[in-house]
Amino acid sequence: MSTTDDRIAKAAGFLLYSPPGEVDDVFNDIRGIVNDDDALQQHIGPVLAESNMQQFLAVDVPEQQSS
């Protein structure tokens, strides 16, 4: 049987490969697999940060006048 940390490590990889816009759904599925919210919250932060860096692009919008 896998330990909780093993399950989190394996399941967290799914977040990195989730389609854009589907991270919340994948995360909720992982919550069901791990079944330990406290442990999940302790370990999942860096994975979510990496996922955000991979899937989002920050841009500067030049100032424009409104008509």
Coordinates of C-alpha atoms in Angstrom, one line a residue:
M1 CA 0.0 0.0 0.0
S2 CA 1.3 3.5 -0.9
T3 CA 1.9 6.0 1.8
T4 CA 0.1 9.3 1.6
D5 CA 3.3 11.1 0.5
D6 CA 3.7 8.6 -2.3
R7 CA 0.2 9.1 -3.5
I8 CA 0.6 12.9 -3.4
A9 CA 3.9 12.7 -5.4
K10 CA 2.4 10.4 -8.0
A11 CA -0.9 12.3 -8.3
A12 CA 0.8 15.7 -8.4
G13 CA 2.3 14.8 -11.7
F14 CA -1.2 14.8 -13.2
L15 CA -1.4 18.5 -12.4
L16 CA 1.6 19.3 -14.5
Y17 CA 0.1 17.5 -17.5
S18 CA -3.5 18.8 -17.0
P19 CA -4.9 20.8 -20.0
P20 CA -5.0 24.6 -19.6
G21 CA -8.0 25.6 -17.6
E22 CA -8.5 22.1 -16.1
V23 CA -6.2 22.4 -13.1
D24 CA -9.1 22.9 -10.6
D25 CA -10.8 19.7 -11.9
V26 CA -7.6 17.7 -11.8
F27 CA -6.9 19.0 -8.3
N28 CA -10.3 18.0 -7.0
D29 CA -9.8 14.5 -8.5
I30 CA -6.4 14.3 -6.7
R31 CA -8.2 15.2 -3.5
G32 CA -10.3 12.2 -3.9
I33 CA -7.3 9.9 -4.6
V34 CA -5.2 11.2 -1.7
N35 CA -8.1 11.5 0.8
D36 CA -6.1 13.6 3.2
D37 CA -6.5 17.4 2.7
D38 CA -4.0 18.4 5.4
A39 CA -1.2 16.4 3.8
L40 CA -2.2 17.5 0.3
Q41 CA -2.1 21.2 1.3
Q42 CA 1.4 20.7 2.7
H43 CA 2.8 19.3 -0.5
I44 CA 0.9 20.6 -3.4
G45 CA 1.8 24.3 -3.3
P46 CA 5.1 24.0 -5.3
V47 CA 3.4 21.8 -7.9
L48 CA 0.6 24.4 -8.4
A49 CA 3.1 27.2 -8.7
E50 CA 5.0 25.2 -11.4
S51 CA 1.8 24.5 -13.2
N52 CA 0.9 28.2 -13.2
M53 CA 4.4 29.1 -14.5
Q54 CA 4.0 26.6 -17.4
Q55 CA 0.5 27.5 -18.4
F56 CA 0.2 31.2 -17.9
L57 CA 1.9 34.1 -19.6
A58 CA 2.2 37.5 -18.0
V59 CA 2.1 40.5 -20.4
D60 CA 2.3 44.2 -20.0
V61 CA -0.6 46.1 -21.5
P62 CA 0.3 49.6 -22.8
E63 CA -1.8 52.4 -21.4
Q64 CA -4.7 53.3 -23.7
Q65 CA -7.3 56.0 -23.6
S66 CA -10.9 55.0 -23.3
S67 CA -13.3 56.3 -25.9

